[in-house]
Amino acid sequence: MHSERKLALFDGHCDTLSLDGDFKPYETPFEPYAQIYAIWGGPEHDWSNRFEPLYYKYAKADKSGVQAYLSVEGAHILDCSLSRLREAALMGVRAVTLTWNNANAISGSCAEDVDRGLSSLGKKFVSECEKLSVFPDVSHLSERGFFDLCDVATKPIIATHSNSKAVHEHRRNLTDEQFKLIVQSGGVVGINLYDEFIGGNTIESLLRHFLHFLEFSGSERVLAIGTDFDGGITPPVGLEDYTKLPALYDALLQAGVTENTVSDIFYNNWYRLFN
Ligand SMILES: [Zn+2]
């Protein structure tokens, strides 16, 4: 079991901000607790009218007790536009998932136009992200798009909420080759709590993703958490919400992961990247 001191959590992805109604950060047992809040929604919405209300919901909420960061899940939300990317960066957006499940003008996704990589606009978008200190996020991206991104990226590459394809074959998961390239880039991978991506609904099945990636050298500085809470997911039994996550901390310790590495996974790896 973890010691009695407070545990720290930095969660790389949740869709809480995109739920209907008022937004208020969850109370969690973690201290500090940092959270990347995604502005998320499909391409069917008119984002010229939808982005700002969600942004103000975030900006005006009482965020005391949480270190809050903002991301955009799917460049379609920014019309795949360089000028809207610049505006979003000025508003505090720190990461942009290049595609959600829908393909867009930047790239094919893992679910649509899967053989299409980064367009020339996509390459410009990535370079502009790097200039603005916005991380390009490869969760949901096509494999072609991922490798094209690796060719143009000069800064760390992140996957805010993605698991291991070697452990569970799913289009949303990362191959070992992709993971190793993210390690080389100095980036971070947040492990997702969705049972469909895990390939099971137990804490043990989730652990397999951590333990597999931990076999790669340098991965202790790369692995992190990206819960995907409020993203329509079904999490493993025993990890239903933030109050339950200390059970994952303990399970990693019991699996033989050192406490240093577990605390890096839970907090330090995302923190180092964003600070
Ligand atoms: Zn997602």
PDB file of C-alpha atoms and ligand atoms in Angstrom:
ATOM      1  CA  MET A   1       0.000   0.000   0.000  1.00  0.00           C
ATOM      2  CA  HIS A   2       1.049   3.582  -0.591  1.00  0.00           C
ATOM      3  CA  SER A   3       2.231   5.551   2.393  1.00  0.00           C
ATOM      4  CA  GLU A   4      -0.210   7.768   4.262  1.00  0.00           C
ATOM      5  CA  ARG A   5       0.989  10.937   2.544  1.00  0.00           C
ATOM      6  CA  LYS A   6      -1.284  12.492  -0.075  1.00  0.00           C
ATOM      7  CA  LEU A   7      -0.920  11.104  -3.594  1.00  0.00           C
ATOM      8  CA  ALA A   8      -0.525  13.433  -6.570  1.00  0.00           C
ATOM      9  CA  LEU A   9      -2.441  13.003  -9.825  1.00  0.00           C
ATOM     10  CA  PHE A  10      -2.016  14.664 -13.225  1.00  0.00           C
ATOM     11  CA  ASP A  11      -4.693  13.354 -15.602  1.00  0.00           C
ATOM     12  CA  GLY A  12      -3.931  13.992 -19.273  1.00  0.00           C
ATOM     13  CA  HIS A  13      -7.480  13.715 -20.575  1.00  0.00           C
ATOM     14  CA  CYS A  14     -11.128  13.968 -19.576  1.00  0.00           C
ATOM     15  CA  ASP A  15     -14.233  15.214 -21.369  1.00  0.00           C
ATOM     16  CA  THR A  16     -15.904  16.682 -18.267  1.00  0.00           C
ATOM     17  CA  LEU A  17     -15.932  20.182 -19.741  1.00  0.00           C
ATOM     18  CA  SER A  18     -18.005  18.995 -22.695  1.00  0.00           C
ATOM     19  CA  LEU A  19     -20.812  17.553 -20.536  1.00  0.00           C
ATOM     20  CA  ASP A  20     -24.054  19.539 -20.571  1.00  0.00           C
ATOM     21  CA  GLY A  21     -24.660  21.915 -17.694  1.00  0.00           C
ATOM     22  CA  ASP A  22     -22.355  23.790 -15.362  1.00  0.00           C
ATOM     23  CA  PHE A  23     -18.726  22.780 -15.138  1.00  0.00           C
ATOM     24  CA  LYS A  24     -16.987  22.319 -11.839  1.00  0.00           C
ATOM     25  CA  PRO A  25     -13.804  20.304 -11.312  1.00  0.00           C
ATOM     26  CA  TYR A  26     -14.317  17.074  -9.376  1.00  0.00           C
ATOM     27  CA  GLU A  27     -13.118  16.836  -5.828  1.00  0.00           C
ATOM     28  CA  THR A  28     -10.500  14.113  -5.663  1.00  0.00           C
ATOM     29  CA  PRO A  29      -8.351  12.623  -2.890  1.00  0.00           C
ATOM     30  CA  PHE A  30      -5.244  13.798  -4.774  1.00  0.00           C
ATOM     31  CA  GLU A  31      -3.007  16.685  -3.790  1.00  0.00           C
ATOM     32  CA  PRO A  32      -1.810  18.205  -5.972  1.00  0.00           C
ATOM     33  CA  TYR A  33      -4.396  17.336  -8.611  1.00  0.00           C
ATOM     34  CA  ALA A  34      -3.781  18.550 -12.160  1.00  0.00           C
ATOM     35  CA  GLN A  35      -6.158  17.979 -15.058  1.00  0.00           C
ATOM     36  CA  ILE A  36      -6.155  18.591 -18.778  1.00  0.00           C
ATOM     37  CA  TYR A  37      -9.741  19.436 -19.758  1.00  0.00           C
ATOM     38  CA  ALA A  38     -10.592  18.738 -23.383  1.00  0.00           C
ATOM     39  CA  ILE A  39     -13.002  20.772 -25.451  1.00  0.00           C
ATOM     40  CA  TRP A  40     -14.554  17.892 -27.369  1.00  0.00           C
ATOM     41  CA  GLY A  41     -17.407  17.227 -29.769  1.00  0.00           C
ATOM     42  CA  GLY A  42     -18.006  15.844 -33.240  1.00  0.00           C
ATOM     43  CA  PRO A  43     -17.824  17.526 -36.645  1.00  0.00           C
ATOM     44  CA  GLU A  44     -21.640  17.799 -36.802  1.00  0.00           C
ATOM     45  CA  HIS A  45     -21.532  20.864 -34.538  1.00  0.00           C
ATOM     46  CA  ASP A  46     -21.062  24.417 -35.751  1.00  0.00           C
ATOM     47  CA  TRP A  47     -17.818  25.128 -33.919  1.00  0.00           C
ATOM     48  CA  SER A  48     -17.824  28.825 -34.775  1.00  0.00           C
ATOM     49  CA  ASN A  49     -20.707  29.092 -32.252  1.00  0.00           C
ATOM     50  CA  ARG A  50     -19.735  26.292 -29.915  1.00  0.00           C
ATOM     51  CA  PHE A  51     -16.074  26.791 -29.031  1.00  0.00           C
ATOM     52  CA  GLU A  52     -16.386  30.050 -27.102  1.00  0.00           C
ATOM     53  CA  PRO A  53     -19.236  28.998 -24.754  1.00  0.00           C
ATOM     54  CA  LEU A  54     -17.237  25.914 -23.780  1.00  0.00           C
ATOM     55  CA  TYR A  55     -14.117  28.012 -23.363  1.00  0.00           C
ATOM     56  CA  TYR A  56     -15.927  30.498 -21.090  1.00  0.00           C
ATOM     57  CA  LYS A  57     -17.453  27.649 -19.106  1.00  0.00           C
ATOM     58  CA  TYR A  58     -13.868  26.585 -18.416  1.00  0.00           C
ATOM     59  CA  ALA A  59     -12.430  30.067 -17.935  1.00  0.00           C
ATOM     60  CA  LYS A  60     -15.120  31.222 -15.504  1.00  0.00           C
ATOM     61  CA  ALA A  61     -15.414  28.050 -13.422  1.00  0.00           C
ATOM     62  CA  ASP A  62     -14.105  27.944  -9.885  1.00  0.00           C
ATOM     63  CA  LYS A  63     -10.970  25.867 -10.407  1.00  0.00           C
ATOM     64  CA  SER A  64      -9.554  26.241  -6.911  1.00  0.00           C
ATOM     65  CA  GLY A  65      -8.066  22.953  -5.802  1.00  0.00           C
ATOM     66  CA  VAL A  66      -7.051  21.890  -9.294  1.00  0.00           C
ATOM     67  CA  GLN A  67      -4.191  22.818 -11.613  1.00  0.00           C
ATOM     68  CA  ALA A  68      -6.249  23.127 -14.785  1.00  0.00           C
ATOM     69  CA  TYR A  69      -5.026  22.941 -18.380  1.00  0.00           C
ATOM     70  CA  LEU A  70      -7.033  23.199 -21.576  1.00  0.00           C
ATOM     71  CA  SER A  71      -6.890  21.068 -24.716  1.00  0.00           C
ATOM     72  CA  VAL A  72      -8.883  20.730 -27.917  1.00  0.00           C
ATOM     73  CA  GLU A  73      -9.838  17.209 -29.008  1.00  0.00           C
ATOM     74  CA  GLY A  74      -9.919  17.277 -32.788  1.00  0.00           C
ATOM     75  CA  ALA A  75      -8.534  20.062 -34.983  1.00  0.00           C
ATOM     76  CA  HIS A  76     -11.961  20.244 -36.700  1.00  0.00           C
ATOM     77  CA  ILE A  77     -12.995  22.235 -33.602  1.00  0.00           C
ATOM     78  CA  LEU A  78     -10.533  24.911 -34.806  1.00  0.00           C
ATOM     79  CA  ASP A  79     -11.643  24.465 -38.444  1.00  0.00           C
ATOM     80  CA  CYS A  80      -8.104  23.087 -39.008  1.00  0.00           C
ATOM     81  CA  SER A  81      -7.191  26.778 -39.297  1.00  0.00           C
ATOM     82  CA  LEU A  82      -3.784  28.210 -38.380  1.00  0.00           C
ATOM     83  CA  SER A  83      -5.313  31.518 -37.304  1.00  0.00           C
ATOM     84  CA  ARG A  84      -7.853  29.799 -35.042  1.00  0.00           C
ATOM     85  CA  LEU A  85      -4.996  27.705 -33.634  1.00  0.00           C
ATOM     86  CA  ARG A  86      -3.156  30.942 -32.770  1.00  0.00           C
ATOM     87  CA  GLU A  87      -6.285  32.340 -31.083  1.00  0.00           C
ATOM     88  CA  ALA A  88      -6.744  29.102 -29.129  1.00  0.00           C
ATOM     89  CA  ALA A  89      -3.114  29.230 -27.972  1.00  0.00           C
ATOM     90  CA  LEU A  90      -3.667  32.821 -26.764  1.00  0.00           C
ATOM     91  CA  MET A  91      -6.724  31.584 -24.847  1.00  0.00           C
ATOM     92  CA  GLY A  92      -4.525  29.043 -23.075  1.00  0.00           C
ATOM     93  CA  VAL A  93      -5.006  25.860 -25.109  1.00  0.00           C
ATOM     94  CA  ARG A  94      -1.906  23.722 -24.507  1.00  0.00           C
ATOM     95  CA  ALA A  95      -2.599  20.618 -26.623  1.00  0.00           C
ATOM     96  CA  VAL A  96      -4.554  19.825 -29.781  1.00  0.00           C
ATOM     97  CA  THR A  97      -5.527  16.279 -30.727  1.00  0.00           C
ATOM     98  CA  LEU A  98      -4.875  16.470 -34.473  1.00  0.00           C
ATOM     99  CA  THR A  99      -7.946  14.376 -35.273  1.00  0.00           C
ATOM    100  CA  TRP A 100     -10.762  12.908 -33.251  1.00  0.00           C
ATOM    101  CA  ASN A 101     -12.327   9.744 -34.792  1.00  0.00           C
ATOM    102  CA  ASN A 102     -13.402  11.829 -37.789  1.00  0.00           C
ATOM    103  CA  ALA A 103     -10.805  12.525 -40.476  1.00  0.00           C
ATOM    104  CA  ASN A 104     -10.198  16.204 -41.192  1.00  0.00           C
ATOM    105  CA  ALA A 105      -8.178  18.468 -43.497  1.00  0.00           C
ATOM    106  CA  ILE A 106      -5.070  17.785 -41.429  1.00  0.00           C
ATOM    107  CA  SER A 107      -5.055  13.979 -41.532  1.00  0.00           C
ATOM    108  CA  GLY A 108      -6.953  10.736 -41.636  1.00  0.00           C
ATOM    109  CA  SER A 109      -7.845   9.329 -38.220  1.00  0.00           C
ATOM    110  CA  CYS A 110      -7.621   5.856 -36.701  1.00  0.00           C
ATOM    111  CA  ALA A 111     -11.269   5.364 -37.701  1.00  0.00           C
ATOM    112  CA  GLU A 112     -11.755   7.270 -40.979  1.00  0.00           C
ATOM    113  CA  ASP A 113      -9.448   7.578 -43.997  1.00  0.00           C
ATOM    114  CA  VAL A 114      -7.000   5.443 -42.056  1.00  0.00           C
ATOM    115  CA  ASP A 115      -4.524   5.324 -44.956  1.00  0.00           C
ATOM    116  CA  ARG A 116      -4.305   9.121 -45.193  1.00  0.00           C
ATOM    117  CA  GLY A 117      -1.409  10.864 -43.420  1.00  0.00           C
ATOM    118  CA  LEU A 118      -0.686  14.537 -42.776  1.00  0.00           C
ATOM    119  CA  SER A 119      -1.624  16.929 -45.569  1.00  0.00           C
ATOM    120  CA  SER A 120       0.627  19.898 -46.344  1.00  0.00           C
ATOM    121  CA  LEU A 121      -1.769  21.940 -44.173  1.00  0.00           C
ATOM    122  CA  GLY A 122      -1.332  19.289 -41.488  1.00  0.00           C
ATOM    123  CA  LYS A 123       2.447  19.684 -41.551  1.00  0.00           C
ATOM    124  CA  LYS A 124       2.084  23.481 -41.273  1.00  0.00           C
ATOM    125  CA  PHE A 125      -0.399  22.999 -38.415  1.00  0.00           C
ATOM    126  CA  VAL A 126       2.110  20.850 -36.500  1.00  0.00           C
ATOM    127  CA  SER A 127       4.922  23.375 -37.026  1.00  0.00           C
ATOM    128  CA  GLU A 128       2.620  26.184 -35.864  1.00  0.00           C
ATOM    129  CA  CYS A 129       1.676  24.130 -32.777  1.00  0.00           C
ATOM    130  CA  GLU A 130       5.349  23.808 -31.906  1.00  0.00           C
ATOM    131  CA  LYS A 131       5.963  27.547 -32.394  1.00  0.00           C
ATOM    132  CA  LEU A 132       3.063  28.280 -30.030  1.00  0.00           C
ATOM    133  CA  SER A 133       4.149  25.690 -27.417  1.00  0.00           C
ATOM    134  CA  VAL A 134       0.967  23.705 -28.075  1.00  0.00           C
ATOM    135  CA  PHE A 135       1.558  19.946 -28.021  1.00  0.00           C
ATOM    136  CA  PRO A 136       0.251  17.983 -31.013  1.00  0.00           C
ATOM    137  CA  ASP A 137      -1.646  15.012 -29.545  1.00  0.00           C
ATOM    138  CA  VAL A 138      -1.659  11.758 -31.567  1.00  0.00           C
ATOM    139  CA  SER A 139      -4.499   9.940 -29.754  1.00  0.00           C
ATOM    140  CA  HIS A 140      -7.121   9.130 -32.457  1.00  0.00           C
ATOM    141  CA  LEU A 141      -4.667   9.871 -35.329  1.00  0.00           C
ATOM    142  CA  SER A 142      -4.088   7.470 -38.261  1.00  0.00           C
ATOM    143  CA  GLU A 143      -0.810   5.545 -38.220  1.00  0.00           C
ATOM    144  CA  ARG A 144       0.216   7.287 -41.457  1.00  0.00           C
ATOM    145  CA  GLY A 145      -0.482  10.634 -39.822  1.00  0.00           C
ATOM    146  CA  PHE A 146       1.553   9.582 -36.806  1.00  0.00           C
ATOM    147  CA  PHE A 147       4.645   8.728 -38.860  1.00  0.00           C
ATOM    148  CA  ASP A 148       4.288  11.896 -40.945  1.00  0.00           C
ATOM    149  CA  LEU A 149       4.150  13.855 -37.691  1.00  0.00           C
ATOM    150  CA  CYS A 150       7.355  12.172 -36.507  1.00  0.00           C
ATOM    151  CA  ASP A 151       9.051  13.379 -39.720  1.00  0.00           C
ATOM    152  CA  VAL A 152       8.174  17.041 -39.099  1.00  0.00           C
ATOM    153  CA  ALA A 153       8.075  17.278 -35.284  1.00  0.00           C
ATOM    154  CA  THR A 154      11.088  18.695 -33.482  1.00  0.00           C
ATOM    155  CA  LYS A 155       9.502  18.788 -30.015  1.00  0.00           C
ATOM    156  CA  PRO A 156       7.920  16.141 -27.749  1.00  0.00           C
ATOM    157  CA  ILE A 157       4.972  14.184 -29.151  1.00  0.00           C
ATOM    158  CA  ILE A 158       2.145  13.256 -26.813  1.00  0.00           C
ATOM    159  CA  ALA A 159      -0.695  10.739 -26.779  1.00  0.00           C
ATOM    160  CA  THR A 160      -3.011  12.025 -24.052  1.00  0.00           C
ATOM    161  CA  HIS A 161      -5.200   8.905 -23.811  1.00  0.00           C
ATOM    162  CA  SER A 162      -3.919   5.804 -25.662  1.00  0.00           C
ATOM    163  CA  ASN A 163      -2.995   2.219 -24.724  1.00  0.00           C
ATOM    164  CA  SER A 164      -0.876  -0.630 -26.118  1.00  0.00           C
ATOM    165  CA  LYS A 165      -1.865  -2.382 -29.322  1.00  0.00           C
ATOM    166  CA  ALA A 166       0.490  -5.286 -28.523  1.00  0.00           C
ATOM    167  CA  VAL A 167      -1.553  -5.941 -25.382  1.00  0.00           C
ATOM    168  CA  HIS A 168      -4.937  -5.383 -27.021  1.00  0.00           C
ATOM    169  CA  GLU A 169      -5.421  -5.021 -30.768  1.00  0.00           C
ATOM    170  CA  HIS A 170      -7.626  -1.924 -31.133  1.00  0.00           C
ATOM    171  CA  ARG A 171      -7.420   0.888 -33.675  1.00  0.00           C
ATOM    172  CA  ARG A 172      -7.155   3.469 -30.872  1.00  0.00           C
ATOM    173  CA  ASN A 173      -4.084   1.829 -29.330  1.00  0.00           C
ATOM    174  CA  LEU A 174      -0.394   2.511 -30.077  1.00  0.00           C
ATOM    175  CA  THR A 175       2.014  -0.014 -31.596  1.00  0.00           C
ATOM    176  CA  ASP A 176       5.343  -0.627 -29.884  1.00  0.00           C
ATOM    177  CA  GLU A 177       7.052   1.235 -32.729  1.00  0.00           C
ATOM    178  CA  GLN A 178       4.850   4.285 -32.146  1.00  0.00           C
ATOM    179  CA  PHE A 179       5.486   4.130 -28.415  1.00  0.00           C
ATOM    180  CA  LYS A 180       9.258   3.985 -28.913  1.00  0.00           C
ATOM    181  CA  LEU A 181       9.149   7.025 -31.219  1.00  0.00           C
ATOM    182  CA  ILE A 182       7.206   8.953 -28.562  1.00  0.00           C
ATOM    183  CA  VAL A 183       9.860   7.938 -25.998  1.00  0.00           C
ATOM    184  CA  GLN A 184      12.578   9.205 -28.358  1.00  0.00           C
ATOM    185  CA  SER A 185      10.758  12.511 -28.782  1.00  0.00           C
ATOM    186  CA  GLY A 186      10.684  13.088 -25.034  1.00  0.00           C
ATOM    187  CA  GLY A 187       6.899  12.953 -25.030  1.00  0.00           C
ATOM    188  CA  VAL A 188       4.286  11.421 -22.743  1.00  0.00           C
ATOM    189  CA  VAL A 189       1.606   8.717 -23.159  1.00  0.00           C
ATOM    190  CA  GLY A 190      -1.452   8.770 -20.889  1.00  0.00           C
ATOM    191  CA  ILE A 191      -2.965   5.316 -20.351  1.00  0.00           C
ATOM    192  CA  ASN A 192      -6.732   5.248 -20.972  1.00  0.00           C
ATOM    193  CA  LEU A 193      -9.294   3.659 -18.632  1.00  0.00           C
ATOM    194  CA  TYR A 194     -11.808   2.595 -21.298  1.00  0.00           C
ATOM    195  CA  ASP A 195     -12.443  -1.165 -21.119  1.00  0.00           C
ATOM    196  CA  GLU A 196     -12.751  -1.387 -24.930  1.00  0.00           C
ATOM    197  CA  PHE A 197      -9.191  -0.109 -25.367  1.00  0.00           C
ATOM    198  CA  ILE A 198      -7.935  -2.131 -22.386  1.00  0.00           C
ATOM    199  CA  GLY A 199      -9.436  -5.406 -23.605  1.00  0.00           C
ATOM    200  CA  GLY A 200     -10.863  -6.219 -20.178  1.00  0.00           C
ATOM    201  CA  ASN A 201     -12.677  -4.638 -17.274  1.00  0.00           C
ATOM    202  CA  THR A 202     -10.370  -5.458 -14.382  1.00  0.00           C
ATOM    203  CA  ILE A 203      -7.489  -3.553 -12.817  1.00  0.00           C
ATOM    204  CA  GLU A 204      -5.263  -6.513 -13.791  1.00  0.00           C
ATOM    205  CA  SER A 205      -6.156  -6.112 -17.473  1.00  0.00           C
ATOM    206  CA  LEU A 206      -5.281  -2.405 -17.267  1.00  0.00           C
ATOM    207  CA  LEU A 207      -1.978  -3.191 -15.538  1.00  0.00           C
ATOM    208  CA  ARG A 208      -0.873  -5.234 -18.561  1.00  0.00           C
ATOM    209  CA  HIS A 209      -0.691  -2.037 -20.649  1.00  0.00           C
ATOM    210  CA  PHE A 210       1.543  -0.299 -18.097  1.00  0.00           C
ATOM    211  CA  LEU A 211       3.766  -3.346 -17.586  1.00  0.00           C
ATOM    212  CA  HIS A 212       4.176  -3.917 -21.329  1.00  0.00           C
ATOM    213  CA  PHE A 213       5.226  -0.336 -22.034  1.00  0.00           C
ATOM    214  CA  LEU A 214       7.502  -0.347 -18.967  1.00  0.00           C
ATOM    215  CA  GLU A 215       9.623  -3.010 -20.698  1.00  0.00           C
ATOM    216  CA  PHE A 216      10.936  -0.282 -23.034  1.00  0.00           C
ATOM    217  CA  SER A 217      13.934   1.674 -21.853  1.00  0.00           C
ATOM    218  CA  GLY A 218      13.132   5.266 -20.974  1.00  0.00           C
ATOM    219  CA  SER A 219       9.438   4.527 -20.542  1.00  0.00           C
ATOM    220  CA  GLU A 220       9.417   5.455 -16.824  1.00  0.00           C
ATOM    221  CA  ARG A 221       9.665   9.089 -17.960  1.00  0.00           C
ATOM    222  CA  VAL A 222       6.924   8.689 -20.563  1.00  0.00           C
ATOM    223  CA  LEU A 223       4.043   6.710 -19.066  1.00  0.00           C
ATOM    224  CA  ALA A 224       1.241   8.654 -17.441  1.00  0.00           C
ATOM    225  CA  ILE A 225      -2.518   8.659 -16.927  1.00  0.00           C
ATOM    226  CA  GLY A 226      -5.183   9.836 -19.399  1.00  0.00           C
ATOM    227  CA  THR A 227      -8.410   8.581 -17.842  1.00  0.00           C
ATOM    228  CA  ASP A 228     -10.906   9.666 -20.530  1.00  0.00           C
ATOM    229  CA  PHE A 229     -13.486  10.062 -17.719  1.00  0.00           C
ATOM    230  CA  ASP A 230     -16.775  11.532 -18.971  1.00  0.00           C
ATOM    231  CA  GLY A 231     -15.821  10.502 -22.516  1.00  0.00           C
ATOM    232  CA  GLY A 232     -18.531   7.835 -22.639  1.00  0.00           C
ATOM    233  CA  ILE A 233     -16.156   5.176 -21.338  1.00  0.00           C
ATOM    234  CA  THR A 234     -16.698   2.159 -19.100  1.00  0.00           C
ATOM    235  CA  PRO A 235     -13.725   2.012 -16.726  1.00  0.00           C
ATOM    236  CA  PRO A 236     -12.472  -1.169 -15.023  1.00  0.00           C
ATOM    237  CA  VAL A 237     -14.334  -2.408 -11.951  1.00  0.00           C
ATOM    238  CA  GLY A 238     -12.750  -0.673  -8.978  1.00  0.00           C
ATOM    239  CA  LEU A 239     -11.615   2.413 -10.947  1.00  0.00           C
ATOM    240  CA  GLU A 240     -14.999   4.006 -11.608  1.00  0.00           C
ATOM    241  CA  ASP A 241     -14.047   7.587 -10.752  1.00  0.00           C
ATOM    242  CA  TYR A 242     -11.251   9.764  -9.377  1.00  0.00           C
ATOM    243  CA  THR A 243     -11.884   8.715  -5.773  1.00  0.00           C
ATOM    244  CA  LYS A 244     -11.019   5.115  -6.755  1.00  0.00           C
ATOM    245  CA  LEU A 245      -7.724   5.833  -8.545  1.00  0.00           C
ATOM    246  CA  PRO A 246      -5.501   5.260  -5.473  1.00  0.00           C
ATOM    247  CA  ALA A 247      -6.337   1.559  -6.084  1.00  0.00           C
ATOM    248  CA  LEU A 248      -4.423   1.801  -9.389  1.00  0.00           C
ATOM    249  CA  TYR A 249      -1.482   3.396  -7.583  1.00  0.00           C
ATOM    250  CA  ASP A 250      -1.430   0.455  -5.151  1.00  0.00           C
ATOM    251  CA  ALA A 251      -1.877  -2.123  -7.920  1.00  0.00           C
ATOM    252  CA  LEU A 252       1.175  -0.763  -9.761  1.00  0.00           C
ATOM    253  CA  LEU A 253       3.223  -0.961  -6.540  1.00  0.00           C
ATOM    254  CA  GLN A 254       2.014  -4.504  -5.921  1.00  0.00           C
ATOM    255  CA  ALA A 255       3.022  -5.419  -9.502  1.00  0.00           C
ATOM    256  CA  GLY A 256       6.591  -4.467  -8.588  1.00  0.00           C
ATOM    257  CA  VAL A 257       6.798  -0.975 -10.119  1.00  0.00           C
ATOM    258  CA  THR A 258       8.930   1.267  -7.887  1.00  0.00           C
ATOM    259  CA  GLU A 259       7.192   4.039  -5.967  1.00  0.00           C
ATOM    260  CA  ASN A 260       9.352   6.605  -7.819  1.00  0.00           C
ATOM    261  CA  THR A 261       8.067   5.353 -11.159  1.00  0.00           C
ATOM    262  CA  VAL A 262       4.458   5.098  -9.962  1.00  0.00           C
ATOM    263  CA  SER A 263       4.548   8.708  -8.794  1.00  0.00           C
ATOM    264  CA  ASP A 264       6.127   9.708 -12.127  1.00  0.00           C
ATOM    265  CA  ILE A 265       3.252   7.932 -13.912  1.00  0.00           C
ATOM    266  CA  PHE A 266       0.633   9.530 -11.677  1.00  0.00           C
ATOM    267  CA  TYR A 267       1.963  13.067 -11.781  1.00  0.00           C
ATOM    268  CA  ASN A 268       5.557  13.980 -12.585  1.00  0.00           C
ATOM    269  CA  ASN A 269       5.732  12.994 -16.246  1.00  0.00           C
ATOM    270  CA  TRP A 270       2.874  15.217 -17.378  1.00  0.00           C
ATOM    271  CA  TYR A 271       3.967  17.945 -14.956  1.00  0.00           C
ATOM    272  CA  ARG A 272       7.513  18.065 -16.326  1.00  0.00           C
ATOM    273  CA  LEU A 273       6.222  18.369 -19.886  1.00  0.00           C
ATOM    274  CA  PHE A 274       3.751  21.157 -19.137  1.00  0.00           C
ATOM    275  CA  ASN A 275       6.114  23.167 -16.956  1.00  0.00           C
TER     276      ASN A 275
HETATM  277 ZN    ZN B   1     -10.648  10.730 -27.161  1.00  0.00          ZN
END
